[in-house]
mmCIF file of N, CA and C in Angstrom:
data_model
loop_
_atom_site.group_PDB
_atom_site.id
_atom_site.type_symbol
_atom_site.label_atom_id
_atom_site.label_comp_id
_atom_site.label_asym_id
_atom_site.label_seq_id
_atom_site.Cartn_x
_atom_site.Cartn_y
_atom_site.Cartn_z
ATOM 1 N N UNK A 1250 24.989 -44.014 18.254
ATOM 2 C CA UNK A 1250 25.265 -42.904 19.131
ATOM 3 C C UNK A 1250 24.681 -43.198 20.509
ATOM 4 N N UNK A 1251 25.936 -43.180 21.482
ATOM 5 C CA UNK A 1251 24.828 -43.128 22.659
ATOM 6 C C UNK A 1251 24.633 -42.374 23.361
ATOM 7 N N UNK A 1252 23.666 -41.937 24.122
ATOM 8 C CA UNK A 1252 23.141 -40.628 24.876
ATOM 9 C C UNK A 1252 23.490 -41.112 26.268
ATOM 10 N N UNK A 1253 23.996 -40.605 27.309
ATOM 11 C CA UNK A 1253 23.791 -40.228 28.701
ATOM 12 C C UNK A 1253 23.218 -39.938 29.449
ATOM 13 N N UNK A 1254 22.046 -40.091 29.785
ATOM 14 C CA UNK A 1254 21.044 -39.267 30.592
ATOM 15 C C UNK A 1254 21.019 -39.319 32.156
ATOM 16 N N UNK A 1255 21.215 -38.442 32.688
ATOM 17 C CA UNK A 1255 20.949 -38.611 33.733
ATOM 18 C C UNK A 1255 19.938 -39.566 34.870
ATOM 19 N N UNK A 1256 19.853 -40.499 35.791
ATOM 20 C CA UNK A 1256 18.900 -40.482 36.830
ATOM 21 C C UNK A 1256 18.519 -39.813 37.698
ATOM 22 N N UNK A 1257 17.306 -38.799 37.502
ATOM 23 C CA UNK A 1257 16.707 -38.219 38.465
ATOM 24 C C UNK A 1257 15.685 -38.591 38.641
ATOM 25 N N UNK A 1258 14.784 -38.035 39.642
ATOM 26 C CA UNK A 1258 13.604 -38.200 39.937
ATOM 27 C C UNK A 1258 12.180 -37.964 38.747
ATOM 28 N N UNK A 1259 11.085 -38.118 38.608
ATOM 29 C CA UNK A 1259 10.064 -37.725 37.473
ATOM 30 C C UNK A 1259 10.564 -38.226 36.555
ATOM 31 N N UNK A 1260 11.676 -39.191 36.095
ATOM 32 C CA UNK A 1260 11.990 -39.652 34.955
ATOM 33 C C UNK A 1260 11.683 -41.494 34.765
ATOM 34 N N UNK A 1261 10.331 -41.469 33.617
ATOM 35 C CA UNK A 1261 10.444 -43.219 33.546
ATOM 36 C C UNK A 1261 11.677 -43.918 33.062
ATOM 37 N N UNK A 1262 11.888 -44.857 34.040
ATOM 38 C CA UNK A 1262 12.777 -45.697 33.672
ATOM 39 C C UNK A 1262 12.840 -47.274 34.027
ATOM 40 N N UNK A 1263 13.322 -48.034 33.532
ATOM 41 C CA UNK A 1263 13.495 -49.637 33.348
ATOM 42 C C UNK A 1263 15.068 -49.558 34.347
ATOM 43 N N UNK A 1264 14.882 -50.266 35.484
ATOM 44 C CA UNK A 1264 15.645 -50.748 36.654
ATOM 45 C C UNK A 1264 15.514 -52.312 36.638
ATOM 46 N N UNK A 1265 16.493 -52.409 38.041
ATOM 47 C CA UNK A 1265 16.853 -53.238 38.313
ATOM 48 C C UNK A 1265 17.366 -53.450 39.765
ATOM 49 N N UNK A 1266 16.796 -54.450 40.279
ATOM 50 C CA UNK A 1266 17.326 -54.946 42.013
ATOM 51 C C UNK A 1266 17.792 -55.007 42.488
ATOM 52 N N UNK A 1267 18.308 -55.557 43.635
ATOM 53 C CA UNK A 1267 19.416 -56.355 44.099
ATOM 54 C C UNK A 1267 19.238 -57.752 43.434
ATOM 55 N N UNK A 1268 17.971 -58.339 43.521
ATOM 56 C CA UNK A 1268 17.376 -59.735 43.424
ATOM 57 C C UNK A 1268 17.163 -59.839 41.213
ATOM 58 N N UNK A 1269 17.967 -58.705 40.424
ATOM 59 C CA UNK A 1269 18.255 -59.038 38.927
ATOM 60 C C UNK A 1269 17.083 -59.099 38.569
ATOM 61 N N UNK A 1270 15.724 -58.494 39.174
ATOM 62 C CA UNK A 1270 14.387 -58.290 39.033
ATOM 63 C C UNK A 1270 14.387 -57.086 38.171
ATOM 64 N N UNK A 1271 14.172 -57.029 36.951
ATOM 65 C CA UNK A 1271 13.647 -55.821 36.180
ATOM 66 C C UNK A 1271 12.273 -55.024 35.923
ATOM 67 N N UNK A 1272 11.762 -53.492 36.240
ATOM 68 C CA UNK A 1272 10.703 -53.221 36.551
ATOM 69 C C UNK A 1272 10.931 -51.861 35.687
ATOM 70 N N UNK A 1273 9.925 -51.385 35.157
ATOM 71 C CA UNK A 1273 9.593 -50.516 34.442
ATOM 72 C C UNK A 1273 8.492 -49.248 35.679
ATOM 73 N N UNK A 1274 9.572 -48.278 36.047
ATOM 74 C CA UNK A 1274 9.098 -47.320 37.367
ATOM 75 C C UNK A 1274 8.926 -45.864 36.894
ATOM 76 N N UNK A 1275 8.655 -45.153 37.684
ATOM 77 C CA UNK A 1275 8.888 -43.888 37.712
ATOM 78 C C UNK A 1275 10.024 -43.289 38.545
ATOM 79 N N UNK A 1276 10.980 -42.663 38.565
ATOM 80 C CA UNK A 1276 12.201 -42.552 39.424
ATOM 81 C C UNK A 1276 11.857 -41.073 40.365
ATOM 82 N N UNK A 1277 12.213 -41.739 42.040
ATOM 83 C CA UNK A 1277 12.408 -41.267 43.242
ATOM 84 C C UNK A 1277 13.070 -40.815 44.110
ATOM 85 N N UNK A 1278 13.180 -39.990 45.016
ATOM 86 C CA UNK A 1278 14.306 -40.258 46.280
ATOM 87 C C UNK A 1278 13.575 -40.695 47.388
ATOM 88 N N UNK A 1279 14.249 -41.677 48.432
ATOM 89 C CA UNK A 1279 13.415 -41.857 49.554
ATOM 90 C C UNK A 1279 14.163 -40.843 49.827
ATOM 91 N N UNK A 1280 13.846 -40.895 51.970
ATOM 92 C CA UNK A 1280 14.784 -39.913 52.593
ATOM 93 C C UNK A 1280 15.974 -39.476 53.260
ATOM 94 N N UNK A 1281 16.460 -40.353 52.463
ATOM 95 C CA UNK A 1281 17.820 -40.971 52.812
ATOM 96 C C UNK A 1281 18.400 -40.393 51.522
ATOM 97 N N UNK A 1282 17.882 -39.836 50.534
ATOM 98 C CA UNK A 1282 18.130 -39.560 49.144
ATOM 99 C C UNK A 1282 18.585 -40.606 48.192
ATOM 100 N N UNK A 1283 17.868 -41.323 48.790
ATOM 101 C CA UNK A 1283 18.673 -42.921 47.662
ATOM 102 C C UNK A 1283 17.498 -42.893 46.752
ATOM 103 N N UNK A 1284 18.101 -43.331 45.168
ATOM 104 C CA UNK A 1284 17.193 -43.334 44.331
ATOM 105 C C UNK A 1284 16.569 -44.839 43.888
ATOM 106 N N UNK A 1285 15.287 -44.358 44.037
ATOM 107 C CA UNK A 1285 13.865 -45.361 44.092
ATOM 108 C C UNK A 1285 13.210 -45.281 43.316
ATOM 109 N N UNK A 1286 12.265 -46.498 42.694
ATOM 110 C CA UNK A 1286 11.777 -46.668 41.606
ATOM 111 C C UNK A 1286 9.967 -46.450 42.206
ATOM 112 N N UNK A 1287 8.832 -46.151 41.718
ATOM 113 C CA UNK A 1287 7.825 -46.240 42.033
ATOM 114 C C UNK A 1287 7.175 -46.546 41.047
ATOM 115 N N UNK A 1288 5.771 -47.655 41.197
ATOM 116 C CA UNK A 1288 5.120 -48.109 40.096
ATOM 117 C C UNK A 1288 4.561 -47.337 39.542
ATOM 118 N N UNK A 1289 4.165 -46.746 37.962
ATOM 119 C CA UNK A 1289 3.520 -45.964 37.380
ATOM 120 C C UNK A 1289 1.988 -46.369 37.419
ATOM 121 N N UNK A 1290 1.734 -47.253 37.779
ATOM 122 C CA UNK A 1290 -0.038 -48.074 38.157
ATOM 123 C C UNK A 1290 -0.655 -47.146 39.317
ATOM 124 N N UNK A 1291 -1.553 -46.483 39.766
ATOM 125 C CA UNK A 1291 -2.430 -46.086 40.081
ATOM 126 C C UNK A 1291 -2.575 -46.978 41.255
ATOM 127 N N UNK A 1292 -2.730 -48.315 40.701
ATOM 128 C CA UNK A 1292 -2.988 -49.311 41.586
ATOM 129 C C UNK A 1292 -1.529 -49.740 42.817
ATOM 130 N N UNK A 1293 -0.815 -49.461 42.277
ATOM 131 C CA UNK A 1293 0.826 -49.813 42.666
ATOM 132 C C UNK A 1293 1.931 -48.589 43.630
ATOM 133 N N UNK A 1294 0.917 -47.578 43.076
ATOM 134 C CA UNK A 1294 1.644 -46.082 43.109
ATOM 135 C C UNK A 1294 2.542 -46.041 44.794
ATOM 136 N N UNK A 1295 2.410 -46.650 45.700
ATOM 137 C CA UNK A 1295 2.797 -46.940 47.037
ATOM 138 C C UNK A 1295 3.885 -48.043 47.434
ATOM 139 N N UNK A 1296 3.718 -49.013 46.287
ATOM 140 C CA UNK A 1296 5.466 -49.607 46.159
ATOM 141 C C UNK A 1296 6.118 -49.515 45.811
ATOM 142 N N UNK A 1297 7.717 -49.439 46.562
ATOM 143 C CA UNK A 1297 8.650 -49.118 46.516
ATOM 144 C C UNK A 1297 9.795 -50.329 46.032
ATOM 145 N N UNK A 1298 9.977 -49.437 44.969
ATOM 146 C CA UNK A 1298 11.075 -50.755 44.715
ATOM 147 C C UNK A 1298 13.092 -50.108 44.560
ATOM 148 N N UNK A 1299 13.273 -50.497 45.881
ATOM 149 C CA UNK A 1299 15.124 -50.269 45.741
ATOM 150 C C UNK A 1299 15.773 -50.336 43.970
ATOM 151 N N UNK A 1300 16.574 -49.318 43.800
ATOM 152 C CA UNK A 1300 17.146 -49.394 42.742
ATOM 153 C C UNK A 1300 18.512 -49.630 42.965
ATOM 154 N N UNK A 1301 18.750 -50.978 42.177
ATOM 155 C CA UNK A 1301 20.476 -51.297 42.229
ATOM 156 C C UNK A 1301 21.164 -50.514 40.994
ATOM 157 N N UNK A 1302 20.356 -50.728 40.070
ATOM 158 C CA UNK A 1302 20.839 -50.095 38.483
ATOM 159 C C UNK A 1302 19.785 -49.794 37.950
ATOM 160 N N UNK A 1303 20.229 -48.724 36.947
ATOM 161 C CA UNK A 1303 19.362 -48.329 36.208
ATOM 162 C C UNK A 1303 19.912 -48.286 34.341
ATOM 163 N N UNK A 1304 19.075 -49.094 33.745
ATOM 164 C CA UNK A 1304 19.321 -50.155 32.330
ATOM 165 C C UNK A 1304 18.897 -49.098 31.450
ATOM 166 N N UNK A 1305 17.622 -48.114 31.665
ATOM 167 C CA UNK A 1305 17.451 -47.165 30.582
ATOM 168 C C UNK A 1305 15.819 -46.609 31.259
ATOM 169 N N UNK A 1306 16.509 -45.103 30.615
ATOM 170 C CA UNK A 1306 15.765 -43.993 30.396
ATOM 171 C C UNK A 1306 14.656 -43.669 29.557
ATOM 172 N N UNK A 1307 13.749 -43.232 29.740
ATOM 173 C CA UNK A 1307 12.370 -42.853 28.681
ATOM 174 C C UNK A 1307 13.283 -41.418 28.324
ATOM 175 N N UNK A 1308 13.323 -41.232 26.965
ATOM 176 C CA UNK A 1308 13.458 -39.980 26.325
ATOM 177 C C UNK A 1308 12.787 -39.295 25.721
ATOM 178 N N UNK A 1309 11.808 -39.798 25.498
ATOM 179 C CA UNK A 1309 10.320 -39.348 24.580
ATOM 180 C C UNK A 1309 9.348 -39.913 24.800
ATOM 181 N N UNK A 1310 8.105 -38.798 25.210
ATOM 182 C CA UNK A 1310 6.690 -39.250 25.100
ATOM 183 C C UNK A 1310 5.810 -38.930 23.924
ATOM 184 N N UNK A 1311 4.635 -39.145 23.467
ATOM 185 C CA UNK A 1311 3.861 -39.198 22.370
ATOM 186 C C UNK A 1311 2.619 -39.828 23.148
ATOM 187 N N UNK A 1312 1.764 -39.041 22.754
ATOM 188 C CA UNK A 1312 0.691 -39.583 24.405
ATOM 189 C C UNK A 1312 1.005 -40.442 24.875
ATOM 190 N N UNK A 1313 0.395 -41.676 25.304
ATOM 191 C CA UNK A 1313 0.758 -42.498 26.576
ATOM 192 C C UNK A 1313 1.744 -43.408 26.027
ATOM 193 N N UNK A 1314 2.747 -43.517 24.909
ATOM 194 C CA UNK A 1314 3.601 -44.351 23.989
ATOM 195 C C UNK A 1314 5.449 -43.417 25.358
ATOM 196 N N UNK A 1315 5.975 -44.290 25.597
ATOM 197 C CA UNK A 1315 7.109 -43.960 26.010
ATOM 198 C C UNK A 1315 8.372 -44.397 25.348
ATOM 199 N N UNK A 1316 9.377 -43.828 24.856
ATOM 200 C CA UNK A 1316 10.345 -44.150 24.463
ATOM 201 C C UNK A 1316 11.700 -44.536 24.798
ATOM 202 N N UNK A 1317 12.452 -45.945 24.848
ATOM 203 C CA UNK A 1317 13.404 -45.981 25.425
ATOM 204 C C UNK A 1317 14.737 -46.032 24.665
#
């Protein structure tokens, strides 16, 4: 079965580049409303990474365990 989920913003998800670079983000808008990936690291939380595609959605959490 496959599910549909939307890309919005506050949702973790596994992207992808222009450059076929895959990154595991938190999903954004800059202000241009284009949707952007941001690192979930603390340490990272300030880079921005362009989203070409988006490969899959977190649908479930269970404390810090995410589900794709």
């Amino acid at each position: 079965m496959i599910r549909l989920l939307e890309a919005k913003p506050n949702r973790v998800a596994i992207v992808e580049n222009k450059y076929n670079d895959t990154f595991i983000v938190l999903l954004d808008k800059n202000p241009k409303n284009e949707l952007i990936g941001r690192f979930i690291s603390e340490d990272y939380k300030d880079v921005v990474i362009p989203v070409e595609r988006v490969l899959g959605i977190a649908t479930k959490k269970i404390s810090n365990i995410r589900y794709f």
